[in-house]
CSV table of C-alpha atoms in Angstrom, one decimal:
chain,number,residue,atom,x,y,z
A,250,MET,CA,22.3,147.1,72.0
A,251,ASP,CA,20.2,146.0,74.8
A,252,VAL,CA,17.8,143.7,75.0
A,253,ILE,CA,14.6,144.7,76.5
A,254,THR,CA,12.8,142.3,78.4
A,255,SER,CA,9.6,141.3,80.1
A,256,PRO,CA,9.2,141.6,84.1
A,257,PRO,CA,7.1,139.7,86.3
A,258,SER,CA,4.7,142.9,86.4
A,259,ALA,CA,4.1,142.4,82.4
A,260,TYR,CA,1.9,139.7,83.5
A,261,ILE,CA,-0.1,141.2,85.6
A,262,ASP,CA,-2.3,145.1,86.2
A,263,ALA,CA,0.3,147.6,85.8
A,264,SER,CA,-1.0,150.4,88.2
A,265,THR,CA,-1.7,149.1,91.6
A,266,SER,CA,1.2,150.1,93.7
A,267,GLN,CA,2.2,154.9,94.2
A,268,ALA,CA,4.4,156.5,92.5
A,269,GLY,CA,5.8,159.0,95.0
A,270,PRO,CA,6.2,163.2,94.3
A,271,SER,CA,9.6,162.3,93.6
A,272,ARG,CA,8.4,160.5,90.8
A,273,LYS,CA,5.6,162.2,89.4
A,274,ARG,CA,6.6,164.2,85.8
A,275,ASN,CA,7.5,167.9,85.0
A,276,HIS,CA,3.7,168.9,84.5
A,277,THR,CA,5.2,171.4,81.4
A,278,GLU,CA,7.3,169.0,79.7
A,279,THR,CA,4.8,166.7,80.1
A,280,ILE,CA,1.8,170.0,78.5
A,281,ARG,CA,4.6,170.4,75.5
A,282,GLU,CA,5.1,166.6,74.7
A,283,LEU,CA,1.3,166.8,74.7
A,284,ASN,CA,0.6,169.5,72.0
A,285,GLY,CA,2.9,168.1,70.0
A,286,LEU,CA,1.8,165.2,70.4
A,287,ILE,CA,-1.6,167.1,68.8
A,288,ASN,CA,-0.8,169.0,66.7
A,289,GLN,CA,1.2,167.0,64.5
A,290,GLU,CA,-0.3,166.7,61.0
A,291,SER,CA,-2.8,164.3,61.0
A,292,SER,CA,-2.8,161.0,58.1
A,293,LYS,CA,-5.5,162.8,55.6
A,294,THR,CA,-2.5,165.6,55.8
A,295,ARG,CA,0.5,164.0,55.2
A,296,LEU,CA,-1.2,161.7,52.6
A,297,ARG,CA,-1.8,165.1,50.3
A,298,ARG,CA,1.6,166.3,51.8
A,299,ILE,CA,3.6,163.5,49.9
A,300,ALA,CA,1.2,163.2,47.1
A,301,ALA,CA,1.9,167.2,46.6
A,302,GLN,CA,5.3,166.2,46.7
A,303,GLU,CA,7.9,166.5,43.0
A,304,ARG,CA,8.2,162.2,42.0
A,305,GLY,CA,11.8,162.2,41.8
A,306,SER,CA,12.4,165.2,44.9
A,307,SER,CA,13.2,164.7,48.7
A,308,HIS,CA,12.0,167.8,49.1
A,309,GLY,CA,9.5,168.9,46.2
A,310,LYS,CA,6.8,171.6,45.5
A,311,PRO,CA,5.2,173.3,49.3
A,312,PHE,CA,2.7,171.5,50.5
A,313,ASN,CA,-0.9,173.3,50.0
A,314,PRO,CA,-4.2,172.4,51.3
A,315,ILE,CA,-7.1,171.2,48.8
A,316,CYS,CA,-9.3,173.8,47.6
A,317,GLY,CA,-12.6,173.7,48.8
A,318,GLN,CA,-14.1,173.5,45.5
A,319,THR,CA,-12.4,170.6,45.5
A,320,THR,CA,-11.7,170.1,41.1
A,321,LEU,CA,-9.3,173.1,38.8
A,322,GLU,CA,-12.4,173.3,37.0
A,323,THR,CA,-15.3,174.1,39.3
A,324,CYS,CA,-12.9,176.1,41.2
A,325,ARG,CA,-12.0,178.3,38.4
A,326,ALA,CA,-16.3,178.5,38.2
A,327,ARG,CA,-16.1,180.5,41.7
A,328,ARG,CA,-12.4,182.7,40.5
A,329,GLU,CA,-9.4,183.9,38.8
A,330,GLU,CA,-6.9,182.5,40.6
A,331,CYS,CA,-6.1,180.1,43.6
A,332,ASP,CA,-3.8,179.0,45.3
A,333,LYS,CA,-4.5,175.8,47.2
A,334,ALA,CA,-3.8,172.0,45.0
A,335,HIS,CA,-6.7,170.6,43.1
A,336,TYR,CA,-7.7,166.9,42.0
A,337,GLU,CA,-7.4,166.6,38.6
A,338,PRO,CA,-10.0,163.9,36.6
A,339,ILE,CA,-7.8,161.3,34.6
A,340,ILE,CA,-9.0,160.7,31.5
A,341,ARG,CA,-7.9,156.0,30.1
A,342,PRO,CA,-9.5,155.1,26.8
A,343,TRP,CA,-12.0,153.1,28.0
A,344,THR,CA,-13.5,155.7,30.8
A,345,ASP,CA,-17.2,156.9,30.3
A,346,ILE,CA,-18.1,160.4,31.6
A,347,SER,CA,-21.5,160.9,31.6
A,348,LEU,CA,-21.5,157.8,34.2
A,349,GLY,CA,-20.1,160.3,36.7
A,350,TYR,CA,-16.6,159.0,39.0
A,351,CYS,CA,-16.1,155.9,40.4
A,352,SER,CA,-17.5,155.4,44.0
A,353,TYR,CA,-13.9,153.5,45.2
A,354,LEU,CA,-11.7,156.0,42.9
A,355,ASN,CA,-8.1,155.6,44.9
A,356,LEU,CA,-9.1,152.5,45.2
A,357,CYS,CA,-11.2,151.1,42.8
A,358,TYR,CA,-10.2,147.6,42.0
A,359,GLY,CA,-10.6,147.8,38.4
A,360,ASP,CA,-8.7,151.1,38.0
A,361,PRO,CA,-4.6,150.3,37.6
A,362,MET,CA,-4.3,153.2,39.8
A,363,PHE,CA,-5.2,150.5,42.3
A,364,ALA,CA,-2.4,148.3,42.1
A,365,ASN,CA,0.7,151.1,41.5
A,366,ASN,CA,-1.1,152.5,45.8
A,367,PRO,CA,1.5,152.1,47.8
A,368,SER,CA,-0.8,151.5,50.4
A,369,LEU,CA,-2.3,149.2,49.1
A,370,GLY,CA,0.2,146.5,49.3
A,371,GLU,CA,1.6,143.6,47.0
A,372,GLY,CA,-0.7,142.7,43.9
A,373,ASN,CA,-2.6,143.6,41.8
A,374,GLY,CA,-5.6,143.9,44.3
A,375,PRO,CA,-8.5,141.5,46.4
A,376,ARG,CA,-10.1,140.4,43.1
A,377,GLY,CA,-7.2,139.0,41.1
A,378,GLY,CA,-6.4,141.5,38.7
A,379,VAL,CA,-6.7,144.6,37.3
A,380,LYS,CA,-10.0,145.6,35.3
A,381,GLU,CA,-10.8,148.8,32.7
A,382,CYS,CA,-13.4,150.6,35.2
A,383,ARG,CA,-15.2,153.1,32.8
A,384,TYR,CA,-16.3,155.6,35.9
A,385,MET,CA,-13.5,158.8,36.2
A,386,HIS,CA,-11.5,158.8,38.9
A,387,PHE,CA,-9.0,161.4,39.6
A,388,GLN,CA,-5.1,162.7,41.0
A,389,VAL,CA,-3.8,165.8,43.1
A,390,VAL,CA,-2.6,168.4,40.9
A,391,PRO,CA,-0.2,170.4,43.5
A,392,ALA,CA,-0.4,174.4,43.5
A,393,ALA,CA,1.2,176.4,40.8
A,394,LYS,CA,2.5,178.6,44.1
A,395,LYS,CA,2.8,178.4,47.6
A,396,SER,CA,-0.7,179.6,50.1
A,397,SER,CA,0.1,183.0,51.9
A,398,SER,CA,-3.2,184.2,51.7
A,399,THR,CA,-3.9,180.9,54.6
A,400,PRO,CA,-2.4,182.9,58.4
A,401,GLU,CA,-0.9,180.2,60.2
A,402,PRO,CA,-2.9,178.4,62.5
A,403,ASP,CA,-3.6,180.8,66.4
A,404,ILE,CA,-3.7,176.9,68.8
A,405,PRO,CA,-5.0,177.6,71.7
A,406,PRO,CA,-3.5,176.3,74.7
A,407,LEU,CA,-5.4,173.2,76.0
A,408,PRO,CA,-7.9,174.0,78.6
A,409,PRO,CA,-7.3,173.1,82.6
A,410,ILE,CA,-10.0,169.9,82.0
A,411,VAL,CA,-8.1,168.3,79.6
A,412,LYS,CA,-5.3,169.1,80.7
A,413,LYS,CA,-5.9,167.6,83.8
A,414,ARG,CA,-7.8,164.3,82.1
A,415,LEU,CA,-5.0,164.0,79.7
A,416,LEU,CA,-2.2,164.3,83.2
A,417,GLY,CA,-4.0,162.8,86.2
A,418,ASP,CA,-2.8,163.6,89.7
A,419,GLY,CA,-0.2,160.4,89.9
A,420,ASP,CA,-2.5,158.6,92.0
A,421,GLY,CA,-1.9,154.9,91.5
A,422,LEU,CA,1.3,155.0,89.6
A,423,LYS,CA,4.2,153.0,89.7
A,424,SER,CA,7.6,154.4,90.3
A,425,GLU,CA,9.5,154.2,86.9
A,426,GLU,CA,11.6,151.0,87.2
A,427,GLU,CA,8.5,148.8,88.7
A,428,ARG,CA,5.8,150.4,85.6
A,429,TYR,CA,6.4,148.1,82.7
A,430,GLU,CA,5.8,149.6,78.7
A,431,PRO,CA,6.4,147.5,75.8
A,432,PRO,CA,9.0,147.8,73.4
A,433,PRO,CA,9.1,151.1,71.1
A,434,VAL,CA,9.2,148.2,68.2
A,435,ALA,CA,6.1,147.3,66.8
A,436,GLN,CA,6.2,143.3,66.9
A,437,TRP,CA,3.7,141.0,65.0
A,438,ILE,CA,3.4,137.3,65.0
A,439,ASN,CA,2.4,135.0,62.1
A,440,CYS,CA,-0.4,132.4,63.3
A,441,ASP,CA,-3.9,130.7,63.1
A,442,ILE,CA,-5.8,132.5,65.3
A,443,ARG,CA,-8.1,130.0,66.4
A,444,SER,CA,-5.6,127.6,67.2
A,445,PHE,CA,-2.7,129.8,68.9
A,446,ASP,CA,-1.9,128.9,72.0
A,447,TYR,CA,-2.6,132.6,74.0
A,448,SER,CA,-0.7,131.4,77.4
A,449,LEU,CA,2.0,132.0,75.6
A,450,LEU,CA,1.9,136.5,75.3
A,451,GLY,CA,1.5,137.6,78.9
A,452,GLN,CA,-1.8,139.8,80.0
A,453,PHE,CA,-2.4,143.0,78.0
A,454,GLN,CA,-4.2,146.3,79.4
A,455,VAL,CA,-5.7,146.4,75.5
A,456,ILE,CA,-6.6,144.4,73.4
A,457,VAL,CA,-8.3,145.0,69.6
A,458,ALA,CA,-9.6,143.1,67.3
A,459,ASP,CA,-10.6,143.6,63.7
A,460,PRO,CA,-12.0,140.3,62.9
A,461,PRO,CA,-13.0,138.6,60.2
A,462,TRP,CA,-16.9,138.4,60.9
A,463,ASP,CA,-19.0,135.8,58.9
A,464,ILE,CA,-22.1,138.7,57.1
A,465,HIS,CA,-22.9,137.1,54.9
A,466,MET,CA,-22.0,138.4,52.0
A,467,SER,CA,-18.9,138.1,49.6
A,468,LEU,CA,-15.4,138.6,51.4
A,469,PRO,CA,-11.9,138.9,49.9
A,470,TYR,CA,-10.8,136.2,52.7
A,471,GLY,CA,-11.5,133.9,55.0
A,472,THR,CA,-14.3,134.2,57.5
A,473,MET,CA,-15.4,133.3,61.3
A,474,THR,CA,-18.0,131.8,62.7
A,475,ASP,CA,-19.5,132.5,65.7
A,476,ASP,CA,-18.7,129.8,67.4
A,477,GLU,CA,-15.3,130.0,66.7
A,478,MET,CA,-15.0,133.9,67.7
A,479,ARG,CA,-16.9,132.4,71.4
A,480,SER,CA,-14.0,130.0,71.9
A,481,LEU,CA,-11.1,132.1,71.9
A,482,PRO,CA,-9.8,133.1,75.1
A,483,LEU,CA,-9.8,136.6,75.1
A,484,ARG,CA,-10.2,136.9,78.9
A,485,SER,CA,-7.6,135.2,79.7
A,486,LEU,CA,-5.7,138.1,77.6
A,487,GLN,CA,-6.4,140.8,80.3
A,488,PRO,CA,-6.1,141.4,83.6
A,489,ASP,CA,-9.2,143.3,84.9
A,490,TRP,CA,-11.1,146.2,84.1
A,491,GLY,CA,-8.2,146.1,81.1
A,492,ILE,CA,-10.0,147.8,77.6
A,493,LEU,CA,-11.0,145.2,74.8
A,494,CYS,CA,-11.9,147.1,71.4
A,495,LEU,CA,-14.1,145.8,68.9
A,496,TRP,CA,-14.8,146.5,65.3
A,497,VAL,CA,-18.8,145.3,64.4
A,498,THR,CA,-20.4,146.7,61.5
A,499,GLY,CA,-24.3,145.2,60.4
A,500,ARG,CA,-25.1,142.4,62.7
A,501,ALA,CA,-22.2,142.0,63.7
A,502,MET,CA,-22.6,145.5,66.0
A,503,GLU,CA,-25.7,142.6,68.2
A,504,LEU,CA,-22.9,139.9,68.0
A,505,GLY,CA,-20.3,142.6,69.2
A,506,ARG,CA,-22.9,142.9,72.1
A,507,GLU,CA,-23.2,139.6,73.4
A,508,LEU,CA,-19.3,138.0,73.4
A,509,PHE,CA,-18.6,140.8,75.4
A,510,ALA,CA,-20.7,139.0,77.7
A,511,VAL,CA,-19.9,135.7,77.0
A,512,TRP,CA,-16.2,137.3,78.0
A,513,GLY,CA,-17.0,138.3,80.8
A,514,TYR,CA,-16.9,142.8,79.2
A,515,LYS,CA,-18.7,145.1,79.9
A,516,ARG,CA,-19.7,147.7,77.5
A,517,VAL,CA,-18.9,151.6,78.4
A,518,ASP,CA,-18.8,153.2,74.7
A,519,GLU,CA,-18.2,153.5,71.3
A,520,LEU,CA,-16.2,155.1,68.4
A,521,VAL,CA,-17.9,155.6,64.8
A,522,TRP,CA,-15.3,156.2,62.3
A,523,VAL,CA,-17.1,158.3,59.2
A,524,LYS,CA,-15.5,156.5,56.2
A,525,THR,CA,-14.9,159.3,53.3
A,526,ASN,CA,-13.1,159.0,49.9
A,527,GLN,CA,-10.3,160.1,48.0
A,528,LEU,CA,-12.0,163.7,47.5
A,529,GLN,CA,-13.9,163.6,50.6
A,530,ARG,CA,-16.9,163.5,49.9
A,531,LEU,CA,-18.9,160.4,51.9
A,532,ILE,CA,-19.1,156.6,51.1
A,533,ARG,CA,-22.1,156.5,48.6
A,534,THR,CA,-22.1,153.0,47.8
A,535,GLY,CA,-19.9,150.7,50.3
A,536,ARG,CA,-18.7,146.9,50.5
A,537,THR,CA,-21.0,146.3,53.1
A,538,GLY,CA,-24.1,145.9,53.7
A,539,HIS,CA,-27.8,144.7,53.0
A,540,TRP,CA,-30.1,147.7,53.3
A,541,LEU,CA,-28.2,150.2,53.6
A,542,ASN,CA,-24.5,151.4,52.4
A,543,HIS,CA,-22.2,151.6,55.3
A,544,THR,CA,-21.1,155.4,55.1
A,545,CYS,CA,-19.4,154.2,58.8
A,546,GLU,CA,-17.5,151.5,61.1
A,547,HIS,CA,-18.4,151.6,65.3
A,548,LEU,CA,-15.7,150.7,67.4
A,549,LEU,CA,-17.5,148.6,70.6
A,550,ILE,CA,-15.1,149.4,73.7
A,551,ALA,CA,-16.5,147.3,76.9
A,552,LEU,CA,-14.1,146.9,80.8
A,553,LYS,CA,-13.3,143.2,81.8
A,554,LEU,CA,-14.8,142.9,85.1
A,555,PRO,CA,-13.5,141.1,87.9
A,556,ALA,CA,-14.7,137.6,88.1
A,557,ASP,CA,-16.4,138.2,91.0
A,558,HIS,CA,-17.6,142.0,90.0
A,559,PRO,CA,-21.8,142.2,90.2
A,560,LYS,CA,-23.9,142.2,87.0
A,561,ASN,CA,-25.7,145.7,87.2
A,562,ALA,CA,-23.2,147.0,90.1
A,563,PRO,CA,-22.1,150.2,89.6
A,564,ILE,CA,-17.8,150.2,87.5
A,565,PRO,CA,-15.2,152.8,90.3
A,566,TRP,CA,-13.6,154.9,87.4
A,567,ASP,CA,-12.7,157.4,90.7
A,568,THR,CA,-11.0,155.2,93.4
A,569,HIS,CA,-10.0,152.0,91.5
A,570,PRO,CA,-5.9,152.6,90.1
A,571,THR,CA,-6.6,150.7,87.2
A,572,LEU,CA,-9.2,152.9,86.1
A,573,ARG,CA,-8.0,155.9,87.5
A,574,GLN,CA,-5.0,155.6,85.1
A,575,LEU,CA,-7.5,156.2,82.0
A,576,ARG,CA,-7.5,159.5,80.1
A,577,LYS,CA,-11.3,160.0,80.4
A,578,GLY,CA,-13.0,162.4,78.6
A,579,VAL,CA,-10.1,163.9,76.3
A,580,ASP,CA,-11.3,162.4,72.7
A,581,THR,CA,-14.5,162.7,71.0
A,582,ASP,CA,-16.0,159.3,70.0
A,583,VAL,CA,-16.5,160.4,66.0
A,584,VAL,CA,-13.2,160.4,63.5
A,585,VAL,CA,-13.7,161.1,59.9
A,586,ALA,CA,-10.6,160.3,57.8
A,587,GLU,CA,-10.1,158.2,54.3
A,588,VAL,CA,-10.3,154.8,53.0
A,589,ARG,CA,-7.8,152.6,52.6
A,590,GLU,CA,-7.1,149.0,51.8
A,591,THR,CA,-9.1,146.3,52.8
A,592,SER,CA,-9.4,146.3,57.2
A,593,ARG,CA,-7.1,148.5,56.8
A,594,LYS,CA,-8.5,151.0,59.5
A,595,PRO,CA,-8.1,155.0,60.8
A,596,ASP,CA,-4.1,156.0,61.9
A,597,GLU,CA,-5.5,158.4,64.4
A,598,VAL,CA,-8.0,155.6,65.8
A,599,TYR,CA,-5.2,154.5,66.9
A,600,GLY,CA,-3.7,157.7,68.6
A,601,VAL,CA,-7.1,157.7,70.7
A,602,ILE,CA,-6.7,154.5,72.1
A,603,GLU,CA,-3.1,154.9,73.6
A,604,ARG,CA,-4.8,158.1,75.3
A,605,LEU,CA,-6.8,157.2,76.8
A,606,ALA,CA,-5.2,154.2,78.0
A,607,PRO,CA,-1.0,155.4,78.3
A,608,HIS,CA,0.0,152.4,80.0
A,609,GLY,CA,1.0,148.8,79.7
A,610,ARG,CA,0.4,146.2,76.6
A,611,LYS,CA,-0.6,146.7,74.0
A,612,LEU,CA,-2.6,143.5,71.4
A,613,GLU,CA,-3.4,144.0,68.0
A,614,MET,CA,-5.8,140.8,67.2
A,615,PHE,CA,-6.7,139.6,63.3
A,616,GLY,CA,-3.4,142.4,62.2
A,617,ARG,CA,-2.0,142.7,58.5
A,618,LYS,CA,1.0,143.6,57.9
A,619,HIS,CA,-0.3,147.6,57.8
A,620,ASN,CA,-1.5,146.7,61.0
A,621,THR,CA,1.3,147.2,62.7
A,622,ARG,CA,2.6,149.3,65.0
A,623,PRO,CA,5.0,151.2,68.1
A,624,GLY,CA,4.2,149.3,71.1
A,625,TRP,CA,2.0,146.9,69.9
A,626,LEU,CA,2.0,143.4,69.6
A,627,THR,CA,-0.5,142.0,65.5
A,628,LEU,CA,-1.7,138.7,66.3
A,629,GLY,CA,-3.0,137.8,62.2
A,630,ASN,CA,-2.5,135.3,59.2
A,631,GLN,CA,-0.8,137.0,56.7
A,632,LEU,CA,2.0,138.4,58.4
A,633,GLY,CA,5.5,136.1,57.2
A,634,ASP,CA,8.8,136.5,59.3
A,635,SER,CA,6.6,136.9,62.8
A,636,GLN,CA,8.9,140.0,64.7
A,637,VAL,CA,9.6,139.8,68.4
A,638,ALA,CA,11.9,141.9,70.6
A,639,GLU,CA,10.9,140.4,74.1
A,640,GLU,CA,13.6,138.1,75.2
A,641,ASP,CA,11.0,136.1,77.3
A,642,LEU,CA,7.8,136.2,75.1
A,643,HIS,CA,10.8,135.0,71.9
A,644,GLU,CA,12.2,132.1,74.0
A,645,ARG,CA,8.7,130.6,74.2
A,646,LEU,CA,7.5,131.0,71.1
A,647,SER,CA,10.7,129.7,69.7
A,648,GLN,CA,9.9,125.9,72.7
A,649,LYS,CA,6.7,125.5,71.9
A,650,TYR,CA,7.1,126.1,68.0
A,651,PRO,CA,9.9,125.1,66.8
A,652,SER,CA,9.2,124.7,63.2
A,653,GLN,CA,8.5,128.8,62.7
A,654,ARG,CA,10.6,131.0,62.2
A,655,PHE,CA,10.3,134.1,65.1
A,656,VAL,CA,12.7,136.6,64.5
A,657,PHE,CA,14.3,138.3,67.6
A,658,VAL,CA,15.2,141.9,67.3
A,659,SER,CA,17.0,144.0,70.2
A,660,VAL,CA,16.5,147.4,71.2
């Protein structure tokens, strides 16, 4: 197979020349592709479908949506029959029903279900072994028959304004030969982010970071000090007008805004992740928060400003080629999704970022194995053997760190 290498355009702002009319994509084909992406099942729906399948069967029972009454017991109190799936309580010898349901449910460190959840990785959890949680936990019970009462949703066509924002007008786009796109495989580098040589990486149009903030609480992982965060050379990793997305919570919300100014960025927007549990209810008892239990997390979105850009000058959204490529106004700033293992963010958020900035290289910092994603390069200290698909990047890493293993993947 051919090896994808990074041309010089991987290290510069890949958006400064214009494409001729012959290079514009067929609008009908693009709209069909976008409709397919928008209408595909969400991560939550996919997890429910998998949970409802018979074990050991490649096909399983037909997937049915979860009943709005949640449990079969509460559903039967309202109706005789229901053709949707339900949750049922798991009663263990040590369960005390009078305590009600566990706040963590399927993510509880004190229940055997935690160790058996394939999405949570290996081991018995960060707190060192499974204990006996006395609260109630739940599991999915598939529907007895496939739902026939729920019609297929009638998906309306995309509004013209959304089509225009998704497709753009072609201005500022490079030709297909000149525009660099990252390899369509996941890449990751196991490293200490505090001391890694970032000059080896090149430039990225998008950077996402979920730092281990020092939030003055007991956490199952190491944290970084505020000064260590300030010293990160993020500005060197992005061309002007690059996008930086920073996950923050608690006091880190104010610190994050301060870091934007230190690194040379301007906050332009904010996305909120509203956390739900296994029963699709809001998280009541979070693992973070001093004054209030945190039911949501915030993703601050910032633009890297040119060094000579006046502090209070307007951003040239409609005139600069790089900014015109951003598909603004397509997605919402709120994502409602289930909580999974520690530090794992919703898959839907990646979709929002990729639709906002569809071109250019993308980097995620402080990631774990579950964060790796095709088209992205992930940095973190819990990734195991590194995997790289860009030949020149692999050569630079191998020369700089000869004692470390970097697996090269030919695409």
